[in-house]
Amino acid sequence: MKITLSVIKADVGGYVGHSESHPAVLAKAEECLAKVKQSGLLIDYHVTKCGDDLNLIMTHQQGEESEKIHRLAWDTFVAGTEVAKSLKLYGAGQDLLSDAFSGNVKGMGPGVAEMEFEERKAEPVIVFMADKTSSGAWNMPLYKMFADPFNTIGLVIASNMHTGFAFEVHDVKEHKKIILNTPEEIYDLLVFIGAPSRYPLKAVYSRSAGEIAAVSSTQKLSLIAGRYVGKDDPVCIVRAQGVFPAVGEVLEPFSLPHLVEGWMRGSHHGPFMPVSIPDSIPSRFDGPPRVTAAGFQLADGKLVGPRDMFADISFDNARQQANDIADYMRRHGPFEPHRLPLEEMEYTTMPEVVKKLEGRFTELA
Ligand code: F6R
Ligand code: MG
Ligand code: MG
C-alpha cells in the first residue's frame, strides 16, 4: 500500500513570547484535522508542537506536494492564527508569509517534509522536530545515521545496508541540488554539508533498495521573506529498521548536542538539546535550540503512536552536556563564535551603525 507521510509545520504564535505553543491553538488544529479525517482525505494525523511551532503529521494517499493536503495545512494554520490572535499570542501568524494560498505551501513560510513509499510489513518512522534553529541542523545527524560506521554499525555488519546511501544536497543560494553516493564520495559530501547554512541535506536514499530513507524541510525563511521572520525550525522524517538504520542508530547522533545556528534572535550558535515533547519549551536566552522525536509504527497508514523517543533517560547526559555547553557559549556574550558571523545573523544594526559613524572612519596608515 502506497502511503504519503506529510509533516507540515508553522509558527502561528508563541506562548509566552517565542517559548511554547498554546494548548488552544493545538486544540484548534486537532479539530480541523479531525473533520478532514472523517471526510476520508486523511488516513490519520497527529497534531503536536515543538516549542512555538505547530506540527501537523499526516498520512494520506494524495502523493507529495498535493494541493489538497497543502491547502488543508494552510487552512489549519490560518485557523490556528485566528485563535492565536484572539489570545494575543506572540507573533500570531508569523510564518504565514502570504495572505493567499496558491496551491503549494513550499516557499510560503511553513516547513514541509514529505515522503511517499510502499508501506513495509512493519514500518517504523521517526519524525524529528526542532525549534530555534535552521534546516542545516539535520546535516550532521543525517550524516552520522547513514554514513558514519562509528554511529551506525549496520553499515559495517548488516548486508542490506553495506552498499550505503545516496545524499541529496541543496545549495540554498544557487538553487541547485546534487546527489552524492556514500561511502565512496564522503569526502566530497562533507565539503558541502559541513557548511550547513548554505548546503542543507534534503533527502537520503537507500542505494540497495532505491528507497527514500529520510527527508527534511529545507526552507530558509530569511531568504524567502527577504527580511527577518524567524529561523526555519525544521522537521525531518526518517524511516528505520531493515534496509535503514535501526531506531537506536537513528537516535544515536543526538547523544551529541552539536552546535547549531539559531537560539536568541536567530543569531547565535548553541547546543542542539534532545528533549521530550513536553520539555520543548526553550526559555533560557530563548533556547537552547531543541530537538524532539516522535516515533510511530505505520499500520495501513494509521499512525500508531507517538512514542516520545527522547523521553528516555539515556539522553540525560546529552541534556546535561547541552546545559554545560550553553553556559560556556553564553559567557562569550556578543562575541563570535557564540554570535553568528555577520552574514548569518537574523538581526543586525550594522548598516545603521556604519552610517552613523561614517565620517569617523579614517584610512589606515
Ligand atoms: C529565535 C526567536 C526569538 C526572537 C526574540 C526577539 O528564533 O524567535 O529569539 O528572535 O525573542 O523577538 P522579537 O524581535 O519578536 O521581539
Ligand atoms: Mg515564534
Ligand atoms: Mg519556533
mmCIF file of C-alpha atoms and ligand atoms in Angstrom:
data_model
loop_
_atom_site.group_PDB
_atom_site.id
_atom_site.type_symbol
_atom_site.label_atom_id
_atom_site.label_comp_id
_atom_site.label_asym_id
_atom_site.label_seq_id
_atom_site.Cartn_x
_atom_site.Cartn_y
_atom_site.Cartn_z
ATOM 1 C CA MET A 1 0.000 0.000 0.000
ATOM 2 C CA LYS A 2 1.461 3.363 -1.101
ATOM 3 C CA ILE A 3 1.330 5.923 1.691
ATOM 4 C CA THR A 4 2.370 9.555 1.824
ATOM 5 C CA LEU A 5 3.612 10.851 5.140
ATOM 6 C CA SER A 6 3.476 14.656 5.248
ATOM 7 C CA VAL A 7 4.825 16.746 8.078
ATOM 8 C CA ILE A 8 3.932 20.398 7.662
ATOM 9 C CA LYS A 9 4.729 22.933 10.353
ATOM 10 C CA ALA A 10 4.472 26.619 11.110
ATOM 11 C CA ASP A 11 4.876 29.020 13.988
ATOM 12 C CA VAL A 12 1.444 30.627 14.187
ATOM 13 C CA GLY A 13 2.001 32.308 17.541
ATOM 14 C CA GLY A 14 4.055 31.838 20.695
ATOM 15 C CA TYR A 15 3.053 31.426 24.337
ATOM 16 C CA VAL A 16 4.797 33.100 26.211
ATOM 17 C CA GLY A 17 6.980 35.073 23.785
ATOM 18 C CA HIS A 18 8.555 32.504 21.463
ATOM 19 C CA SER A 19 8.819 29.735 24.074
ATOM 20 C CA GLU A 20 5.850 27.399 23.589
ATOM 21 C CA SER A 21 2.612 26.694 21.712
ATOM 22 C CA HIS A 22 -0.719 27.422 23.383
ATOM 23 C CA PRO A 23 -2.999 24.409 24.030
ATOM 24 C CA ALA A 24 -5.934 26.250 22.420
ATOM 25 C CA VAL A 25 -4.012 26.518 19.131
ATOM 26 C CA LEU A 26 -3.186 22.799 19.231
ATOM 27 C CA ALA A 27 -6.841 22.029 20.015
ATOM 28 C CA LYS A 28 -7.983 24.092 17.026
ATOM 29 C CA ALA A 29 -5.580 22.222 14.714
ATOM 30 C CA GLU A 30 -6.836 18.911 16.129
ATOM 31 C CA GLU A 31 -10.421 19.978 15.407
ATOM 32 C CA CYS A 32 -9.578 20.965 11.796
ATOM 33 C CA LEU A 33 -7.781 17.697 11.018
ATOM 34 C CA ALA A 34 -10.381 15.500 12.760
ATOM 35 C CA LYS A 35 -13.040 16.854 10.409
ATOM 36 C CA VAL A 36 -10.917 16.110 7.350
ATOM 37 C CA LYS A 37 -10.090 12.603 8.563
ATOM 38 C CA GLN A 38 -13.824 11.903 8.681
ATOM 39 C CA SER A 39 -14.145 13.043 5.068
ATOM 40 C CA GLY A 40 -11.521 10.400 4.107
ATOM 41 C CA LEU A 41 -8.858 12.749 2.713
ATOM 42 C CA LEU A 42 -6.522 11.879 5.589
ATOM 43 C CA ILE A 43 -5.937 8.315 6.695
ATOM 44 C CA ASP A 44 -4.626 9.573 10.016
ATOM 45 C CA TYR A 45 -2.977 12.544 11.666
ATOM 46 C CA HIS A 46 -1.208 13.633 14.801
ATOM 47 C CA VAL A 47 -1.001 17.242 15.992
ATOM 48 C CA THR A 48 1.968 18.165 18.140
ATOM 49 C CA LYS A 49 4.327 21.008 18.950
ATOM 50 C CA CYS A 50 7.998 21.716 19.326
ATOM 51 C CA GLY A 51 8.426 24.944 21.257
ATOM 52 C CA ASP A 52 6.421 27.652 19.478
ATOM 53 C CA ASP A 53 5.952 25.532 16.334
ATOM 54 C CA LEU A 54 2.758 23.715 15.433
ATOM 55 C CA ASN A 55 3.461 20.394 13.681
ATOM 56 C CA LEU A 56 0.886 18.548 11.593
ATOM 57 C CA ILE A 57 1.852 14.919 10.982
ATOM 58 C CA MET A 58 -0.490 13.448 8.349
ATOM 59 C CA THR A 59 -0.857 10.244 6.354
ATOM 60 C CA HIS A 60 -2.826 10.032 3.106
ATOM 61 C CA GLN A 61 -2.720 8.722 -0.450
ATOM 62 C CA GLN A 62 -2.566 12.012 -2.337
ATOM 63 C CA GLY A 63 1.201 11.862 -3.021
ATOM 64 C CA GLU A 64 3.806 14.518 -2.310
ATOM 65 C CA GLU A 65 3.034 18.207 -2.904
ATOM 66 C CA SER A 66 -0.685 17.535 -3.082
ATOM 67 C CA GLU A 67 -2.658 20.735 -3.392
ATOM 68 C CA LYS A 68 -5.454 19.302 -1.222
ATOM 69 C CA ILE A 69 -3.101 18.381 1.619
ATOM 70 C CA HIS A 70 -1.158 21.639 1.442
ATOM 71 C CA ARG A 71 -4.395 23.608 1.424
ATOM 72 C CA LEU A 72 -5.580 21.669 4.457
ATOM 73 C CA ALA A 73 -2.348 22.523 6.294
ATOM 74 C CA TRP A 74 -2.599 26.149 5.248
ATOM 75 C CA ASP A 75 -6.235 26.455 6.336
ATOM 76 C CA THR A 76 -5.328 24.801 9.648
ATOM 77 C CA PHE A 77 -2.534 27.328 10.204
ATOM 78 C CA VAL A 78 -4.927 30.164 9.346
ATOM 79 C CA ALA A 79 -7.478 28.798 11.855
ATOM 80 C CA GLY A 80 -4.688 28.453 14.455
ATOM 81 C CA THR A 81 -3.625 32.038 13.735
ATOM 82 C CA GLU A 82 -7.177 33.242 14.459
ATOM 83 C CA VAL A 83 -7.028 31.561 17.875
ATOM 84 C CA ALA A 84 -3.522 32.974 18.429
ATOM 85 C CA LYS A 85 -4.772 36.462 17.547
ATOM 86 C CA SER A 86 -7.757 36.178 19.879
ATOM 87 C CA LEU A 87 -5.373 35.337 22.754
ATOM 88 C CA LYS A 88 -2.913 37.983 21.533
ATOM 89 C CA LEU A 89 -0.215 35.304 21.429
ATOM 90 C CA TYR A 90 3.238 36.454 20.388
ATOM 91 C CA GLY A 91 3.900 36.763 16.657
ATOM 92 C CA ALA A 92 0.484 35.395 15.661
ATOM 93 C CA GLY A 93 0.645 34.118 12.077
ATOM 94 C CA GLN A 94 4.433 34.711 11.999
ATOM 95 C CA ASP A 95 5.172 32.032 9.369
ATOM 96 C CA LEU A 96 2.243 32.728 7.029
ATOM 97 C CA LEU A 97 4.123 34.996 4.677
ATOM 98 C CA SER A 98 1.403 35.368 2.108
ATOM 99 C CA ASP A 99 -2.278 36.159 2.551
ATOM 100 C CA ALA A 100 -3.489 33.873 -0.199
ATOM 101 C CA PHE A 101 -2.815 30.160 -0.693
ATOM 102 C CA SER A 102 -1.539 29.387 -4.185
ATOM 103 C CA GLY A 103 -1.606 25.591 -4.414
ATOM 104 C CA ASN A 104 1.537 24.628 -2.509
ATOM 105 C CA VAL A 105 2.884 25.792 0.855
ATOM 106 C CA LYS A 106 6.508 25.408 -0.299
ATOM 107 C CA GLY A 107 8.164 28.779 -0.362
ATOM 108 C CA MET A 108 5.291 30.415 1.505
ATOM 109 C CA GLY A 109 6.666 30.098 5.030
ATOM 110 C CA PRO A 110 5.548 26.781 6.538
ATOM 111 C CA GLY A 111 8.135 23.978 6.620
ATOM 112 C CA VAL A 112 7.417 20.765 4.711
ATOM 113 C CA ALA A 113 8.898 17.270 4.776
ATOM 114 C CA GLU A 114 7.009 14.639 2.770
ATOM 115 C CA MET A 115 7.726 11.152 1.524
ATOM 116 C CA GLU A 116 5.701 8.639 -0.457
ATOM 117 C CA PHE A 117 6.570 4.959 -0.103
ATOM 118 C CA GLU A 118 5.214 1.435 -0.153
ATOM 119 C CA GLU A 119 4.455 0.622 3.476
ATOM 120 C CA ARG A 120 6.526 -2.361 4.607
ATOM 121 C CA LYS A 121 5.295 -5.270 6.707
ATOM 122 C CA ALA A 122 6.338 -3.161 9.676
ATOM 123 C CA GLU A 123 7.158 0.499 9.102
ATOM 124 C CA PRO A 124 8.850 2.381 11.967
ATOM 125 C CA VAL A 125 9.257 6.116 11.281
ATOM 126 C CA ILE A 126 10.710 8.869 13.420
ATOM 127 C CA VAL A 127 9.577 12.465 12.975
ATOM 128 C CA PHE A 128 12.207 14.869 14.270
ATOM 129 C CA MET A 129 11.099 18.403 15.051
ATOM 130 C CA ALA A 130 13.285 21.355 16.002
ATOM 131 C CA ASP A 131 12.845 24.788 17.479
ATOM 132 C CA LYS A 132 15.206 27.780 17.500
ATOM 133 C CA THR A 133 17.412 26.550 14.680
ATOM 134 C CA SER A 134 17.591 26.152 10.900
ATOM 135 C CA SER A 135 17.385 23.256 8.460
ATOM 136 C CA GLY A 136 21.124 22.641 8.312
ATOM 137 C CA ALA A 137 20.804 21.323 11.884
ATOM 138 C CA TRP A 138 19.987 17.883 10.397
ATOM 139 C CA ASN A 139 23.199 17.657 8.353
ATOM 140 C CA MET A 140 25.445 16.168 10.999
ATOM 141 C CA PRO A 141 22.864 13.757 12.459
ATOM 142 C CA LEU A 142 21.832 12.516 8.984
ATOM 143 C CA TYR A 143 25.456 12.027 8.009
ATOM 144 C CA LYS A 144 26.071 10.028 11.165
ATOM 145 C CA MET A 145 22.922 7.902 10.744
ATOM 146 C CA PHE A 146 23.541 6.994 7.117
ATOM 147 C CA ALA A 147 27.296 7.280 6.520
ATOM 148 C CA ASP A 148 29.233 7.005 9.781
ATOM 149 C CA PRO A 149 30.106 3.482 10.919
ATOM 150 C CA PHE A 150 31.065 4.825 14.347
ATOM 151 C CA ASN A 151 27.380 5.712 14.745
ATOM 152 C CA THR A 152 25.680 3.071 12.618
ATOM 153 C CA ILE A 153 27.262 -0.339 12.954
ATOM 154 C CA GLY A 154 24.712 -1.666 10.439
ATOM 155 C CA LEU A 155 26.764 -0.028 7.668
ATOM 156 C CA VAL A 156 29.542 -2.454 8.563
ATOM 157 C CA ILE A 157 27.804 -5.660 9.650
ATOM 158 C CA ALA A 158 24.345 -5.675 8.011
ATOM 159 C CA SER A 159 24.489 -6.852 4.381
ATOM 160 C CA ASN A 160 21.315 -4.940 3.430
ATOM 161 C CA MET A 161 22.972 -1.630 4.432
ATOM 162 C CA HIS A 162 26.545 -2.316 3.337
ATOM 163 C CA THR A 163 26.133 -0.698 -0.127
ATOM 164 C CA GLY A 164 25.496 2.641 1.536
ATOM 165 C CA PHE A 165 23.193 5.592 0.960
ATOM 166 C CA ALA A 166 22.764 8.459 -1.505
ATOM 167 C CA PHE A 167 22.552 12.016 -0.140
ATOM 168 C CA GLU A 168 20.652 14.842 -1.848
ATOM 169 C CA VAL A 169 22.365 18.143 -1.033
ATOM 170 C CA HIS A 170 20.751 21.511 -1.759
ATOM 171 C CA ASP A 171 22.515 24.780 -2.406
ATOM 172 C CA VAL A 172 20.096 27.364 -0.998
ATOM 173 C CA LYS A 173 21.944 30.301 -2.543
ATOM 174 C CA GLU A 174 22.281 28.985 -6.103
ATOM 175 C CA HIS A 175 19.012 26.970 -6.012
ATOM 176 C CA LYS A 176 20.785 23.821 -7.199
ATOM 177 C CA LYS A 177 20.970 20.247 -5.967
ATOM 178 C CA ILE A 178 23.347 17.311 -6.267
ATOM 179 C CA ILE A 179 23.203 13.631 -5.251
ATOM 180 C CA LEU A 180 26.353 12.107 -3.748
ATOM 181 C CA ASN A 181 26.916 8.430 -3.002
ATOM 182 C CA THR A 182 28.405 7.133 0.215
ATOM 183 C CA PRO A 183 30.720 5.609 1.216
ATOM 184 C CA GLU A 184 32.829 6.414 -1.878
ATOM 185 C CA GLU A 185 32.042 10.136 -2.033
ATOM 186 C CA ILE A 186 32.017 11.031 1.661
ATOM 187 C CA TYR A 187 34.928 13.446 1.364
ATOM 188 C CA ASP A 188 33.155 15.353 -1.433
ATOM 189 C CA LEU A 189 29.883 15.229 0.513
ATOM 190 C CA LEU A 190 31.481 16.654 3.655
ATOM 191 C CA VAL A 191 32.946 19.633 1.790
ATOM 192 C CA PHE A 192 29.358 20.744 1.238
ATOM 193 C CA ILE A 193 27.308 19.540 4.195
ATOM 194 C CA GLY A 194 29.931 20.682 6.709
ATOM 195 C CA ALA A 195 28.668 24.169 5.736
ATOM 196 C CA PRO A 196 25.038 23.526 6.683
ATOM 197 C CA SER A 197 23.662 27.052 6.393
ATOM 198 C CA ARG A 198 24.359 27.004 2.654
ATOM 199 C CA TYR A 199 24.130 23.263 1.882
ATOM 200 C CA PRO A 200 21.319 21.599 3.863
ATOM 201 C CA LEU A 201 20.630 17.914 3.264
ATOM 202 C CA LYS A 202 17.224 17.460 1.674
ATOM 203 C CA ALA A 203 16.936 13.678 1.429
ATOM 204 C CA VAL A 204 18.712 10.355 1.814
ATOM 205 C CA TYR A 205 18.039 7.194 -0.251
ATOM 206 C CA SER A 206 18.956 3.553 0.267
ATOM 207 C CA ARG A 207 21.180 2.564 -2.663
ATOM 208 C CA SER A 208 20.406 -1.145 -2.434
ATOM 209 C CA ALA A 209 16.623 -0.718 -2.252
ATOM 210 C CA GLY A 210 16.356 2.568 -4.199
ATOM 211 C CA GLU A 211 14.004 3.718 -1.444
ATOM 212 C CA ILE A 212 13.559 7.035 0.290
ATOM 213 C CA ALA A 213 15.135 6.838 3.756
ATOM 214 C CA ALA A 214 14.935 10.384 5.096
ATOM 215 C CA VAL A 215 13.629 13.779 4.086
ATOM 216 C CA SER A 216 13.971 17.169 5.717
ATOM 217 C CA SER A 217 12.429 20.589 5.312
ATOM 218 C CA THR A 218 14.972 22.974 3.806
ATOM 219 C CA GLN A 219 13.050 26.224 3.721
ATOM 220 C CA LYS A 220 15.185 29.217 4.551
ATOM 221 C CA LEU A 221 12.601 31.650 5.827
ATOM 222 C CA SER A 222 15.001 34.551 5.864
ATOM 223 C CA LEU A 223 15.714 34.047 2.146
ATOM 224 C CA ILE A 224 12.037 33.531 1.306
ATOM 225 C CA ALA A 225 10.943 36.703 3.019
ATOM 226 C CA GLY A 226 13.992 38.803 2.206
ATOM 227 C CA ARG A 227 13.869 40.009 5.801
ATOM 228 C CA TYR A 228 13.942 38.521 9.273
ATOM 229 C CA VAL A 229 10.923 36.339 10.004
ATOM 230 C CA GLY A 230 12.416 33.721 12.321
ATOM 231 C CA LYS A 231 14.593 30.638 11.896
ATOM 232 C CA ASP A 232 13.061 27.770 9.918
ATOM 233 C CA ASP A 233 12.700 25.456 12.932
ATOM 234 C CA PRO A 234 12.909 22.468 10.600
ATOM 235 C CA VAL A 235 11.452 18.954 10.620
ATOM 236 C CA CYS A 236 12.887 15.690 9.331
ATOM 237 C CA ILE A 237 11.314 12.265 8.710
ATOM 238 C CA VAL A 238 13.463 9.128 8.966
ATOM 239 C CA ARG A 239 12.421 5.527 8.190
ATOM 240 C CA ALA A 240 14.040 2.900 10.384
ATOM 241 C CA GLN A 241 14.939 -0.812 10.535
ATOM 242 C CA GLY A 242 15.580 -3.375 7.796
ATOM 243 C CA VAL A 243 17.452 -1.676 4.919
ATOM 244 C CA PHE A 244 17.510 1.506 7.006
ATOM 245 C CA PRO A 245 19.368 2.192 10.253
ATOM 246 C CA ALA A 246 17.788 0.699 13.380
ATOM 247 C CA VAL A 247 15.736 3.070 15.563
ATOM 248 C CA GLY A 248 18.627 3.230 18.021
ATOM 249 C CA GLU A 249 21.075 4.094 15.221
ATOM 250 C CA VAL A 250 18.695 6.833 14.059
ATOM 251 C CA LEU A 251 18.553 8.364 17.552
ATOM 252 C CA GLU A 252 22.223 7.922 18.457
ATOM 253 C CA PRO A 253 23.572 11.089 16.712
ATOM 254 C CA PHE A 254 21.547 13.210 19.134
ATOM 255 C CA SER A 255 23.611 11.945 22.061
ATOM 256 C CA LEU A 256 25.994 14.716 20.942
ATOM 257 C CA PRO A 257 24.388 18.149 21.435
ATOM 258 C CA HIS A 258 26.251 19.616 18.459
ATOM 259 C CA LEU A 259 26.388 23.344 17.842
ATOM 260 C CA VAL A 260 23.687 24.721 15.552
ATOM 261 C CA GLU A 261 22.640 28.161 14.364
ATOM 262 C CA GLY A 262 19.648 29.841 15.945
ATOM 263 C CA TRP A 263 18.921 30.421 19.611
ATOM 264 C CA MET A 264 18.331 34.040 20.687
ATOM 265 C CA ARG A 265 17.213 36.246 17.793
ATOM 266 C CA GLY A 266 18.291 33.525 15.374
ATOM 267 C CA SER A 267 21.784 34.966 15.681
ATOM 268 C CA HIS A 268 23.764 32.560 17.858
ATOM 269 C CA HIS A 269 25.404 29.170 17.934
ATOM 270 C CA GLY A 270 24.102 26.894 20.645
ATOM 271 C CA PRO A 271 23.867 23.196 21.531
ATOM 272 C CA PHE A 272 21.068 21.156 19.943
ATOM 273 C CA MET A 273 19.385 19.691 23.010
ATOM 274 C CA PRO A 274 17.344 16.473 22.622
ATOM 275 C CA VAL A 275 14.240 16.677 24.827
ATOM 276 C CA SER A 276 10.865 15.065 25.404
ATOM 277 C CA ILE A 277 7.971 16.814 23.668
ATOM 278 C CA PRO A 278 6.700 18.445 26.913
ATOM 279 C CA ASP A 279 10.249 19.710 27.529
ATOM 280 C CA SER A 280 10.367 21.580 24.222
ATOM 281 C CA ILE A 281 9.894 24.905 25.982
ATOM 282 C CA PRO A 282 13.042 26.862 25.041
ATOM 283 C CA SER A 283 13.203 29.598 27.676
ATOM 284 C CA ARG A 284 16.828 30.287 28.609
ATOM 285 C CA PHE A 285 18.008 33.041 26.265
ATOM 286 C CA ASP A 286 15.133 31.756 24.080
ATOM 287 C CA GLY A 287 16.763 28.346 23.961
ATOM 288 C CA PRO A 288 18.973 26.487 23.823
ATOM 289 C CA PRO A 289 17.753 25.027 20.500
ATOM 290 C CA ARG A 290 15.613 21.894 20.961
ATOM 291 C CA VAL A 291 15.011 18.696 19.063
ATOM 292 C CA THR A 292 12.160 16.279 19.729
ATOM 293 C CA ALA A 293 11.472 12.877 18.180
ATOM 294 C CA ALA A 294 8.010 11.357 17.718
ATOM 295 C CA GLY A 295 8.184 7.668 16.800
ATOM 296 C CA PHE A 296 5.374 5.806 15.035
ATOM 297 C CA GLN A 297 4.652 2.387 13.606
ATOM 298 C CA LEU A 298 2.506 2.740 10.491
ATOM 299 C CA ALA A 299 -0.381 0.302 10.056
ATOM 300 C CA ASP A 300 -2.008 0.797 6.644
ATOM 301 C CA GLY A 301 -1.293 4.488 7.049
ATOM 302 C CA LYS A 302 -2.566 4.636 10.636
ATOM 303 C CA LEU A 303 -0.119 6.419 12.931
ATOM 304 C CA VAL A 304 0.386 4.017 15.806
ATOM 305 C CA GLY A 305 1.996 6.279 18.387
ATOM 306 C CA PRO A 306 3.661 8.560 19.051
ATOM 307 C CA ARG A 307 6.349 7.307 21.339
ATOM 308 C CA ASP A 308 8.252 10.268 22.736
ATOM 309 C CA MET A 309 11.707 8.935 21.825
ATOM 310 C CA PHE A 310 13.888 11.460 23.679
ATOM 311 C CA ALA A 311 11.943 10.972 26.928
ATOM 312 C CA ASP A 312 14.402 8.113 27.519
ATOM 313 C CA ILE A 313 16.726 8.772 30.474
ATOM 314 C CA SER A 314 19.635 7.641 28.282
ATOM 315 C CA PHE A 315 19.563 11.146 26.769
ATOM 316 C CA ASP A 316 20.044 12.755 30.215
ATOM 317 C CA ASN A 317 23.813 13.044 29.704
ATOM 318 C CA ALA A 318 23.293 14.782 26.355
ATOM 319 C CA ARG A 319 20.948 17.233 28.073
ATOM 320 C CA GLN A 320 23.447 17.829 30.877
ATOM 321 C CA GLN A 321 26.192 18.348 28.316
ATOM 322 C CA ALA A 322 23.952 20.736 26.384
ATOM 323 C CA ASN A 323 23.374 22.775 29.542
ATOM 324 C CA ASP A 324 27.121 22.894 30.217
ATOM 325 C CA ILE A 325 27.798 23.954 26.617
ATOM 326 C CA ALA A 326 25.044 26.566 26.894
ATOM 327 C CA ASP A 327 26.774 28.028 29.982
ATOM 328 C CA TYR A 328 30.114 28.090 28.206
ATOM 329 C CA MET A 329 28.781 29.616 24.984
ATOM 330 C CA ARG A 330 26.755 32.246 26.846
ATOM 331 C CA ARG A 331 29.894 33.507 28.537
ATOM 332 C CA HIS A 332 31.059 34.748 25.122
ATOM 333 C CA GLY A 333 28.154 37.252 25.174
ATOM 334 C CA PRO A 334 28.078 39.272 21.946
ATOM 335 C CA PHE A 335 31.306 37.721 20.603
ATOM 336 C CA GLU A 336 31.702 35.126 17.880
ATOM 337 C CA PRO A 337 31.618 32.164 17.714
ATOM 338 C CA HIS A 338 28.611 32.384 20.074
ATOM 339 C CA ARG A 339 27.238 35.209 17.971
ATOM 340 C CA LEU A 340 26.872 34.136 14.335
ATOM 341 C CA PRO A 341 29.095 35.565 11.598
ATOM 342 C CA LEU A 342 27.764 38.871 10.273
ATOM 343 C CA GLU A 343 26.082 37.479 7.162
ATOM 344 C CA GLU A 344 24.201 34.763 9.073
ATOM 345 C CA MET A 345 22.630 36.882 11.820
ATOM 346 C CA GLU A 346 18.867 37.332 11.638
ATOM 347 C CA TYR A 347 19.103 40.717 13.343
ATOM 348 C CA THR A 348 21.726 43.368 12.781
ATOM 349 C CA THR A 349 22.269 47.047 13.420
ATOM 350 C CA MET A 350 25.427 47.098 11.301
ATOM 351 C CA PRO A 351 24.156 49.298 8.410
ATOM 352 C CA GLU A 352 22.713 51.957 10.709
ATOM 353 C CA VAL A 353 25.784 51.982 12.988
ATOM 354 C CA VAL A 354 28.135 52.230 9.984
ATOM 355 C CA LYS A 355 26.035 55.076 8.601
ATOM 356 C CA LYS A 356 26.033 56.933 11.914
ATOM 357 C CA LEU A 357 29.829 56.627 12.224
ATOM 358 C CA GLU A 358 30.540 57.225 8.517
ATOM 359 C CA GLY A 359 32.570 60.389 8.979
ATOM 360 C CA ARG A 360 34.655 58.941 11.800
ATOM 361 C CA PHE A 361 36.311 56.133 9.861
ATOM 362 C CA THR A 362 39.775 57.188 8.596
ATOM 363 C CA GLU A 363 42.188 55.383 6.293
ATOM 364 C CA LEU A 364 44.766 53.087 7.863
ATOM 365 C CA ALA A 365 48.300 54.414 7.510
HETATM 366 C C1 F6R B 1 14.551 32.988 17.762
HETATM 367 C C2 F6R B 1 13.356 33.724 18.187
HETATM 368 C C3 F6R B 1 13.486 34.643 19.349
HETATM 369 C C4 F6R B 1 13.227 36.090 18.936
HETATM 370 C C5 F6R B 1 13.405 37.042 20.150
HETATM 371 C C6 F6R B 1 13.095 38.502 19.810
HETATM 372 O O1 F6R B 1 14.282 32.214 16.630
HETATM 373 O O2 F6R B 1 12.305 33.609 17.611
HETATM 374 O O3 F6R B 1 14.718 34.512 19.990
HETATM 375 O O4 F6R B 1 14.097 36.469 17.908
HETATM 376 O O5 F6R B 1 12.562 36.648 21.190
HETATM 377 O O6 F6R B 1 11.831 38.526 19.246
HETATM 378 P P1 F6R B 1 11.102 39.843 18.752
HETATM 379 O O7 F6R B 1 12.048 40.520 17.769
HETATM 380 O O8 F6R B 1 9.860 39.326 18.134
HETATM 381 O O9 F6R B 1 10.890 40.694 19.970
HETATM 382 MG MG MG B 2 7.967 32.312 17.274
HETATM 383 MG MG MG B 3 9.938 28.251 16.549
#
